[in-house]
Coordinates of C-alpha atoms in Angstrom, one line a residue:
Chain A
X1 CA -36.9 -18.1 -8.9
X2 CA -37.3 -14.4 -9.3
X3 CA -36.5 -12.7 -12.6
X4 CA -33.5 -11.0 -11.1
X5 CA -32.0 -14.4 -10.4
X6 CA -32.8 -15.7 -13.9
X7 CA -31.2 -12.7 -15.5
X8 CA -28.1 -12.5 -13.3
X9 CA -27.6 -15.9 -11.8
X10 CA -25.5 -15.6 -8.6
X11 CA -22.2 -17.3 -9.6
X12 CA -20.1 -19.1 -7.0
X13 CA -18.3 -16.5 -4.9
X14 CA -14.6 -16.5 -4.9
X15 CA -13.0 -16.2 -1.5
X16 CA -12.5 -12.6 -0.5
X17 CA -8.7 -12.6 -0.2
X18 CA -8.3 -14.4 -3.5
X19 CA -10.7 -12.1 -5.3
X20 CA -8.6 -9.2 -4.4
X21 CA -5.6 -10.6 -6.2
X22 CA -6.9 -12.7 -9.0
X23 CA -8.4 -10.7 -11.8
X24 CA -11.4 -12.4 -13.5
X25 CA -12.1 -12.5 -17.2
X26 CA -12.1 -9.2 -19.1
X27 CA -15.6 -7.7 -19.1
X28 CA -14.8 -4.3 -20.7
X29 CA -12.0 -4.1 -23.2
X30 CA -10.8 -0.7 -24.4
X31 CA -8.2 -0.4 -27.1
X32 CA -6.7 2.8 -28.4
X33 CA -9.6 4.8 -27.4
X34 CA -9.4 8.5 -28.2
X35 CA -12.1 11.1 -27.6
X36 CA -12.5 14.5 -29.3
X37 CA -14.7 17.4 -28.4
X38 CA -14.8 19.2 -31.7
X39 CA -11.1 19.8 -32.6
X40 CA -9.9 19.3 -29.1
X41 CA -8.6 15.9 -28.2
X42 CA -9.6 14.9 -24.6
X43 CA -8.4 11.3 -24.5
X44 CA -5.4 9.8 -26.2
X45 CA -5.1 6.1 -27.2
X46 CA -6.3 4.6 -24.0
X47 CA -6.1 0.8 -23.7
X48 CA -7.4 -0.8 -20.6
X49 CA -9.0 -4.1 -19.7
X50 CA -11.5 -4.1 -16.8
X51 CA -12.3 -7.5 -15.4
X52 CA -15.7 -8.9 -14.3
X53 CA -16.6 -9.1 -10.7
X54 CA -14.1 -6.6 -9.7
X55 CA -13.8 -2.9 -9.1
X56 CA -11.6 -0.7 -11.3
X57 CA -10.9 2.9 -10.1
X58 CA -9.9 5.7 -12.4
X59 CA -7.9 8.4 -10.7
X60 CA -6.2 11.6 -11.8
X61 CA -6.3 15.3 -11.5
X62 CA -9.3 17.3 -12.8
X63 CA -9.5 17.4 -16.6
X64 CA -7.3 14.3 -17.0
X65 CA -9.9 12.4 -19.1
X66 CA -11.0 9.9 -16.5
X67 CA -14.7 10.9 -16.7
X68 CA -14.5 11.2 -20.5
X69 CA -13.2 7.6 -20.6
X70 CA -15.9 6.4 -18.1
X71 CA -18.7 8.1 -20.2
X72 CA -17.5 6.4 -23.4
X73 CA -18.2 3.0 -21.8
X74 CA -22.0 3.5 -22.0
X75 CA -21.8 5.9 -24.9
X76 CA -22.9 8.8 -22.8
X77 CA -20.5 10.9 -24.9
X78 CA -22.9 10.4 -27.9
X79 CA -25.2 12.9 -26.2
X80 CA -22.6 15.6 -26.4
X81 CA -22.7 17.6 -29.7
X82 CA -19.4 17.5 -31.5
X83 CA -18.0 14.6 -29.5
X84 CA -16.3 11.9 -31.4
X85 CA -15.0 8.6 -30.0
X86 CA -12.5 6.5 -32.0
X87 CA -10.9 3.2 -31.1
X88 CA -12.5 0.0 -29.8
X89 CA -14.6 -0.5 -26.7
X90 CA -15.9 -4.0 -26.3
X91 CA -18.1 -5.6 -23.7
X92 CA -17.8 -9.4 -23.6
X93 CA -16.0 -9.1 -26.9
X94 CA -18.8 -7.1 -28.6
X95 CA -18.0 -3.6 -30.0
X96 CA -20.4 -1.2 -28.3
X97 CA -19.9 1.4 -31.0
X98 CA -21.2 -1.0 -33.7
X99 CA -24.2 0.2 -35.6
X100 CA -26.3 -2.7 -34.5
X101 CA -26.0 -1.7 -30.8
X102 CA -29.0 0.3 -29.4
X103 CA -27.5 2.8 -27.0
X104 CA -30.7 2.7 -24.8
X105 CA -30.3 -1.0 -24.3
X106 CA -26.6 -0.6 -23.8
X107 CA -27.2 1.9 -21.0
X108 CA -29.5 -0.7 -19.3
X109 CA -26.7 -3.1 -19.5
X110 CA -24.2 -0.5 -18.3
X111 CA -25.7 1.4 -15.4
X112 CA -24.4 4.7 -14.3
X113 CA -24.4 6.5 -10.9
X114 CA -23.4 10.2 -10.8
X115 CA -21.7 12.5 -8.4
X116 CA -25.0 14.1 -7.2
X117 CA -27.8 11.7 -6.5
X118 CA -30.4 12.2 -9.1
X119 CA -33.6 10.5 -8.1
X120 CA -36.6 11.2 -10.4
X121 CA -39.4 13.3 -8.9
X122 CA -41.4 10.2 -8.2
X123 CA -42.0 7.8 -5.3
X124 CA -39.2 5.5 -4.0
X125 CA -41.0 2.6 -5.6
X126 CA -41.4 4.2 -8.9
X127 CA -37.8 5.3 -9.0
X128 CA -36.7 1.8 -8.8
X129 CA -39.5 0.5 -11.0
X130 CA -38.8 3.1 -13.8
X131 CA -36.3 1.2 -15.9
X132 CA -38.0 -2.1 -15.3
X133 CA -41.2 -0.7 -16.8
X134 CA -39.3 1.1 -19.6
X135 CA -37.6 -2.1 -20.7
X136 CA -40.7 -4.3 -20.0
X137 CA -38.7 -6.5 -17.7
X138 CA -41.5 -7.5 -15.5
X139 CA -44.5 -9.5 -16.6
X140 CA -46.8 -8.9 -13.6
X141 CA -47.3 -6.4 -10.8
X142 CA -46.1 -9.1 -8.4
X143 CA -42.9 -9.6 -10.3
X144 CA -42.3 -5.8 -10.5
X145 CA -42.7 -5.6 -6.7
X146 CA -40.3 -8.4 -6.3
X147 CA -37.7 -6.7 -8.5
X148 CA -38.1 -3.4 -6.6
X149 CA -37.7 -5.2 -3.3
X150 CA -34.7 -7.2 -4.4
X151 CA -33.0 -4.2 -5.8
X152 CA -33.5 -2.1 -2.7
X153 CA -32.2 -5.0 -0.7
X154 CA -29.1 -5.2 -2.8
X155 CA -28.6 -1.5 -2.5
X156 CA -28.8 -1.8 1.3
X157 CA -31.8 0.5 1.5
X158 CA -34.7 -1.9 2.0
X159 CA -34.9 -1.8 5.8
X160 CA -34.8 2.0 5.8
X161 CA -37.6 2.5 3.2
X162 CA -39.8 -0.6 3.3
X163 CA -42.5 1.2 5.2
X164 CA -42.6 4.3 3.0
X165 CA -42.2 3.1 -0.6
X166 CA -44.7 5.7 -1.8
X167 CA -42.8 8.6 -0.2
X168 CA -41.0 10.8 -2.7
X169 CA -37.5 9.7 -3.6
X170 CA -36.4 13.3 -3.0
X171 CA -37.5 13.0 0.7
X172 CA -34.5 10.7 1.5
X173 CA -31.2 11.9 2.8
X174 CA -28.3 12.4 0.3
X175 CA -26.7 9.0 1.2
X176 CA -30.1 7.2 0.9
X177 CA -30.8 9.0 -2.4
X178 CA -27.5 7.7 -3.8
X179 CA -28.3 4.2 -2.7
X180 CA -31.8 4.6 -4.3
X181 CA -30.1 5.6 -7.5
X182 CA -27.9 2.5 -7.3
X183 CA -31.0 0.4 -6.6
X184 CA -32.6 2.0 -9.8
X185 CA -29.5 1.0 -11.8
X186 CA -29.4 -2.5 -10.4
X187 CA -33.1 -3.1 -11.1
X188 CA -32.6 -3.4 -14.9
X189 CA -30.0 -6.2 -14.3
X190 CA -26.9 -4.4 -15.6
X191 CA -23.6 -6.2 -15.9
X192 CA -21.5 -3.2 -15.5
X193 CA -22.0 -0.2 -13.2
X194 CA -20.2 3.0 -13.8
X195 CA -19.8 5.5 -11.0
X196 CA -18.7 9.0 -11.4
X197 CA -17.5 10.3 -8.0
X198 CA -20.5 8.6 -6.3
X199 CA -19.5 9.8 -2.8
X200 CA -18.2 13.3 -3.2
X201 CA -21.5 14.8 -2.0
X202 CA -21.8 12.4 0.9
X203 CA -20.7 12.5 4.6
X204 CA -18.2 9.8 5.8
X205 CA -20.9 7.5 7.2
X206 CA -23.0 7.6 4.0
X207 CA -19.7 7.2 2.1
X208 CA -18.8 4.1 4.1
X209 CA -22.2 2.6 3.3
X210 CA -21.8 3.1 -0.4
X211 CA -18.3 1.6 -0.2
X212 CA -19.6 -1.4 1.6
X213 CA -22.3 -1.7 -1.0
X214 CA -19.7 -1.5 -3.8
X215 CA -17.8 -4.3 -2.1
X216 CA -20.9 -6.4 -2.0
X217 CA -21.9 -5.6 -5.6
X218 CA -18.6 -6.6 -7.0
X219 CA -19.5 -10.2 -6.5
X220 CA -21.9 -9.9 -9.4
X221 CA -20.9 -6.9 -11.4
X222 CA -18.0 -5.2 -13.1
X223 CA -17.7 -1.8 -11.4
X224 CA -15.8 1.1 -12.7
X225 CA -15.5 4.1 -10.5
X226 CA -14.1 7.6 -11.0
X227 CA -12.9 9.1 -7.7
X228 CA -10.9 12.0 -6.5
X229 CA -10.3 10.3 -3.2
X230 CA -7.1 8.2 -3.3
X231 CA -8.1 6.6 -0.1
X232 CA -11.4 5.5 -1.6
X233 CA -9.7 4.1 -4.7
X234 CA -7.4 2.2 -2.3
X235 CA -10.3 0.9 -0.2
X236 CA -12.8 -0.2 -2.8
X237 CA -10.9 -1.2 -6.0
X238 CA -8.8 -4.1 -7.1
X239 CA -7.4 -2.4 -10.2
X240 CA -6.4 1.3 -10.3
X241 CA -5.7 3.3 -13.5
X242 CA -4.0 6.7 -13.3
X243 CA -4.9 9.3 -16.0
X244 CA -3.0 12.5 -16.7
X245 CA -3.6 15.1 -19.5
X246 CA -5.8 12.7 -21.4
X247 CA -3.4 9.8 -21.3
X248 CA -3.5 6.6 -19.3
X249 CA -0.2 6.7 -17.5
X250 CA -0.3 3.5 -15.5
X251 CA -2.7 0.8 -14.5
X252 CA -2.2 -2.1 -12.2
X253 CA -3.3 -3.9 -9.1
X254 CA -4.5 -1.3 -6.6
X255 CA -2.0 -2.5 -4.0
X256 CA 0.9 -2.1 -6.3
X257 CA -0.2 1.4 -7.5
X258 CA -0.4 2.7 -3.9
X259 CA 2.7 1.0 -2.5
X260 CA 5.0 0.9 -5.5
X261 CA 3.9 2.8 -8.6
X262 CA 6.2 2.4 -11.6
X263 CA 5.8 5.8 -13.1
X264 CA 7.1 9.0 -11.4
X265 CA 3.9 10.9 -12.5
X266 CA 1.8 8.4 -10.7
X267 CA 4.1 8.5 -7.7
X268 CA 3.9 12.3 -7.6
X269 CA 0.1 12.4 -7.9
X270 CA -0.7 9.9 -5.3
X271 CA 1.8 11.2 -2.8
X272 CA 0.5 14.8 -3.3
X273 CA 3.5 16.2 -5.1
X274 CA 1.9 17.4 -8.3
X275 CA 3.0 20.9 -9.3
Chain B
X1 CA 12.3 14.2 -5.1
X2 CA 10.0 17.2 -5.5
X3 CA 8.3 18.8 -2.5
X4 CA 4.8 17.9 -1.4
X5 CA 2.1 20.4 -2.4
X6 CA 1.4 20.4 1.4
X7 CA 4.8 21.5 2.5
X8 CA 4.4 20.6 6.1
X9 CA 4.2 16.9 5.0
X10 CA 7.7 17.1 3.5
X11 CA 8.8 18.8 6.8
X12 CA 7.4 15.9 8.8
X13 CA 9.3 13.4 6.7
X14 CA 12.5 15.4 7.0
X15 CA 12.2 15.6 10.7
X16 CA 11.8 11.8 10.9
X17 CA 14.9 11.4 8.7
X18 CA 16.7 13.7 11.1
X19 CA 15.7 11.6 14.1
X20 CA 16.9 8.5 12.4
X21 CA 20.2 10.1 11.5
X22 CA 20.7 11.1 15.1
X23 CA 19.9 7.6 16.3
X24 CA 22.4 6.2 13.7
X25 CA 25.1 8.5 14.8
X26 CA 24.6 7.6 18.4
X27 CA 24.6 3.9 17.7
X28 CA 27.8 4.2 15.7
X29 CA 29.6 6.1 18.5
X30 CA 28.4 3.7 21.2
X31 CA 29.5 0.7 19.2
X32 CA 33.0 2.0 18.3
X33 CA 33.5 3.2 22.0
X34 CA 32.4 -0.2 23.3
X35 CA 34.8 -2.0 21.0
X36 CA 37.6 0.3 22.0
X37 CA 36.8 -0.2 25.7
X38 CA 37.0 -4.0 25.3
X39 CA 40.2 -3.8 23.4
X40 CA 41.9 -1.4 25.8
X41 CA 40.1 -2.5 28.9
X42 CA 38.9 1.1 29.4
X43 CA 36.3 0.9 32.2
X44 CA 35.6 4.7 32.2
X45 CA 34.9 4.7 28.4
X46 CA 32.7 1.6 28.9
X47 CA 30.6 3.4 31.5
X48 CA 29.9 6.3 29.1
X49 CA 28.6 3.8 26.6
X50 CA 26.2 2.4 29.1
X51 CA 25.1 6.0 30.1
X52 CA 24.3 6.9 26.5
X53 CA 21.8 4.0 26.0
X54 CA 18.8 5.9 27.4
X55 CA 19.3 8.7 24.8
X56 CA 18.9 6.2 21.9
X57 CA 15.8 4.7 23.6
X58 CA 14.3 8.1 24.0
X59 CA 15.0 9.0 20.3
X60 CA 13.3 5.7 19.3
X61 CA 10.2 6.6 21.3
X62 CA 10.2 10.1 19.7
X63 CA 10.5 8.6 16.2
X64 CA 7.7 6.1 16.8
X65 CA 5.4 8.9 18.0
X66 CA 6.2 10.9 14.8
X67 CA 5.6 7.8 12.6
X68 CA 2.3 7.1 14.3
X69 CA 1.2 10.7 13.8
X70 CA 2.3 10.7 10.2
X71 CA 0.3 7.5 9.5
X72 CA -2.8 8.9 11.2
X73 CA -2.7 12.5 9.9
X74 CA -0.9 12.3 6.5
X75 CA -1.8 8.8 5.2
X76 CA 1.4 8.5 3.3
X77 CA 1.3 6.5 0.1
X78 CA 3.8 4.8 -2.3
X79 CA 7.4 5.8 -1.6
X80 CA 6.3 8.0 1.3
X81 CA 4.5 5.0 2.9
X82 CA 7.6 2.8 2.4
X83 CA 9.8 5.5 3.8
X84 CA 7.6 5.8 6.9
X85 CA 7.4 2.0 7.5
X86 CA 11.1 1.5 6.9
X87 CA 11.8 4.3 9.4
X88 CA 9.7 2.5 12.0
X89 CA 11.7 -0.7 11.4
X90 CA 15.1 0.9 11.2
X91 CA 14.5 2.8 14.4
X92 CA 13.9 -0.4 16.2
X93 CA 17.1 -2.0 14.6
X94 CA 19.2 0.9 15.8
X95 CA 17.7 0.7 19.3
X96 CA 18.7 -2.9 19.4
X97 CA 22.2 -2.1 18.2
X98 CA 22.4 0.4 21.1
X99 CA 21.3 -2.3 23.5
X100 CA 23.9 -4.7 22.2
X101 CA 26.7 -2.1 22.4
X102 CA 25.7 -1.4 26.0
X103 CA 25.8 -5.1 26.7
X104 CA 29.3 -5.3 25.2
X105 CA 30.4 -2.3 27.4
X106 CA 29.0 -3.9 30.5
X107 CA 31.3 -6.9 30.0
X108 CA 34.5 -4.9 29.8
X109 CA 35.1 -5.4 33.6
X110 CA 34.2 -9.1 33.3
X111 CA 36.7 -10.0 30.6
X112 CA 39.3 -7.9 32.4
X113 CA 41.0 -11.0 33.7
X114 CA 41.6 -12.8 30.4
X115 CA 45.2 -13.3 29.6
X116 CA 44.7 -14.0 26.0
X117 CA 45.8 -11.1 23.9
X118 CA 45.1 -12.8 20.6
X119 CA 41.5 -13.5 21.5
X120 CA 41.0 -9.9 22.5
X121 CA 42.6 -8.8 19.3
X122 CA 40.3 -11.1 17.4
X123 CA 37.3 -9.5 19.1
X124 CA 38.7 -6.0 18.3
X125 CA 39.1 -7.1 14.7
X126 CA 35.6 -8.4 14.4
X127 CA 34.4 -5.2 16.1
X128 CA 36.1 -3.1 13.5
X129 CA 34.5 -5.0 10.7
X130 CA 31.0 -4.8 12.3
X131 CA 31.6 -1.1 13.0
X132 CA 32.5 -0.5 9.3
X133 CA 29.3 -2.4 8.3
X134 CA 27.2 -0.2 10.5
X135 CA 28.9 3.0 9.1
X136 CA 28.4 1.8 5.5
X137 CA 24.8 0.9 6.0
X138 CA 24.0 4.2 7.7
X139 CA 25.7 6.0 4.8
X140 CA 23.7 4.0 2.3
X141 CA 20.5 4.9 4.3
X142 CA 21.2 8.7 4.2
X143 CA 22.1 8.6 0.5
X144 CA 19.5 6.0 -0.3
X145 CA 21.9 3.9 -2.3
X146 CA 20.7 0.3 -2.9
X147 CA 24.0 -0.9 -4.3
X148 CA 25.9 0.1 -1.2
X149 CA 23.2 -1.4 1.0
X150 CA 23.5 -4.6 -1.1
X151 CA 27.2 -4.8 -0.4
X152 CA 26.6 -4.5 3.3
X153 CA 24.0 -7.3 3.0
X154 CA 26.3 -9.7 1.3
X155 CA 29.3 -8.8 3.4
X156 CA 27.7 -10.1 6.6
X157 CA 29.1 -13.5 5.7
X158 CA 32.6 -12.2 6.6
X159 CA 31.3 -11.2 10.0
X160 CA 29.8 -14.7 10.5
X161 CA 33.2 -16.2 9.6
X162 CA 35.0 -14.0 12.1
X163 CA 32.5 -15.1 14.7
X164 CA 33.0 -18.7 13.9
X165 CA 36.8 -18.7 14.1
X166 CA 36.7 -16.6 17.3
X167 CA 34.3 -19.1 18.8
X168 CA 36.7 -21.9 18.2
X169 CA 39.7 -20.0 19.6
X170 CA 38.0 -19.0 22.8
X171 CA 36.7 -22.5 23.3
X172 CA 40.3 -23.7 23.0
X173 CA 41.3 -21.3 25.8
X174 CA 38.6 -22.6 28.0
X175 CA 39.8 -26.2 27.5
X176 CA 43.4 -25.3 28.2
X177 CA 42.7 -23.3 31.3
X178 CA 39.4 -23.9 33.0
X179 CA 40.0 -21.0 35.4
X180 CA 39.3 -18.6 32.4
X181 CA 36.0 -20.2 31.6
X182 CA 33.9 -17.5 33.2
X183 CA 35.8 -14.6 31.6
X184 CA 35.9 -16.5 28.2
X185 CA 32.2 -17.1 28.3
X186 CA 31.7 -13.3 28.6
X187 CA 34.0 -12.8 25.7
X188 CA 31.9 -15.2 23.7
X189 CA 28.9 -13.1 24.5
X190 CA 30.7 -10.0 23.3
X191 CA 31.5 -11.8 20.0
X192 CA 27.9 -13.0 19.8
X193 CA 26.6 -9.5 20.3
X194 CA 28.9 -8.2 17.5
X195 CA 27.5 -10.9 15.3
X196 CA 24.0 -9.9 16.1
X197 CA 24.8 -6.2 15.3
X198 CA 26.0 -7.5 11.9
X199 CA 22.6 -9.1 11.4
X200 CA 20.8 -5.8 12.4
X201 CA 23.0 -4.1 9.8
X202 CA 21.8 -6.5 7.1
X203 CA 18.2 -5.9 8.2
X204 CA 18.7 -2.2 7.7
X205 CA 20.2 -2.9 4.3
X206 CA 17.0 -4.9 3.4
X207 CA 14.9 -1.9 4.5
X208 CA 16.9 0.5 2.3
X209 CA 16.4 -1.8 -0.6
X210 CA 12.6 -2.0 0.1
X211 CA 12.3 1.7 0.6
X212 CA 14.0 2.6 -2.7
X213 CA 12.8 -0.2 -5.0
X214 CA 9.6 -1.4 -3.4
X215 CA 10.9 -5.0 -3.6
X216 CA 12.1 -7.3 -0.9
X217 CA 15.6 -8.8 -1.0
X218 CA 15.5 -12.6 -0.9
X219 CA 15.0 -13.9 2.6
X220 CA 17.9 -16.3 2.4
X221 CA 21.3 -14.7 2.8
X222 CA 24.7 -16.5 2.4
X223 CA 25.3 -17.7 5.9
X224 CA 28.0 -19.4 7.9
X225 CA 26.5 -21.2 10.9
X226 CA 28.7 -21.7 13.9
X227 CA 26.4 -24.5 15.1
X228 CA 26.9 -26.6 12.0
X229 CA 30.7 -26.5 11.8

């Protein structure tokens, strides 16, 4: 059994249709989360549970706080001077803002994919191997190779790059680079993957490949995605949360949010009526 | 409801509503004229009803084209999506109502020979009731009033009761005078068509409820079944 499998044992898959409707156990629990940049409050009392093995999408107009909320889940906001997060964010019941938590280890557990693919100026292989080496997750060269291959497989990129693993990561197309970055995130066996508009720089085909990948990955991970594309949120997520002016307005099953939202502001936003 | 940021989207939806309103108006006129033609044995009026059916069919085709275009190009969501889908279904209900009104009009010359004024009166009464149901449900649709739609929905029981008593009455005529069987059978078809139009009105009421609330009315409606009485 490879290390990947020991760390993240594949659990029995729920039937696809059922998985869409039945939310799993809570993976990320946010309660009364507020974020301040200096004196300015960017996020107000957000409470949201994000289930495991499922995709939650965060939607809302620019500046609504959705990315701020996403970035507080792996403490990326810590890196911004003057930024303060209050409230509780717990992963599997453990408060991530607790002093005992090492943010570097936390970010291995909570991977992140950004809007623009950001491969390191290294080979394809070294990009994926980077985090594994950093965290000392492989005990031999063979095991490292195995992890890289498995990760590239999971990211749906293996067949396209297996003959040129030493080529620079930057030499890939935009869509391939984004999948490379996802492979890099998966390689350190995270439990949660955060995605901040992962497809906004990609063409429709590359977007479709990423969406298909998200659909496959949700069998093992808790995925939280920020997207400006309502259609994408509708396609990939099981839960949708709508943010406006720093507040969580409404969250619910994606199907309900897009067919019968409860709040007029949600209704106005998703039907394109925002003034 | 406020306008879409993309104003042509709102215009598309308004155009669709306009088409549906025209179909509704046409169906209402066809039905009331068909009922009058039966009650007064007015063959000329009946013919105008038959002649109007292609208009309603053409409007339905037009509405369906617009709906298809809207779904493909605008990807409506939430209430816009419900409005689009319910328009698709209501257009088909109205087209069916037009067909049934035409079918009633076609039978005017076939029930001509019936010498049973009370049965004809019964049909006219039932026709008035169904006509009122259609008018109310169309008003509820244009005003998007769920309460009014709900009243139409529960009132269909009355239509069913009318149908049931009319059925018994006409069967009695057939037994008493077998020479009237053919004409009476056509009269029964007229009554059955009216009863079906009543059902289409309740379907429209259900669509209005869904459009406005996003919830479905219960599938079971109070019913009087002529076959079990």
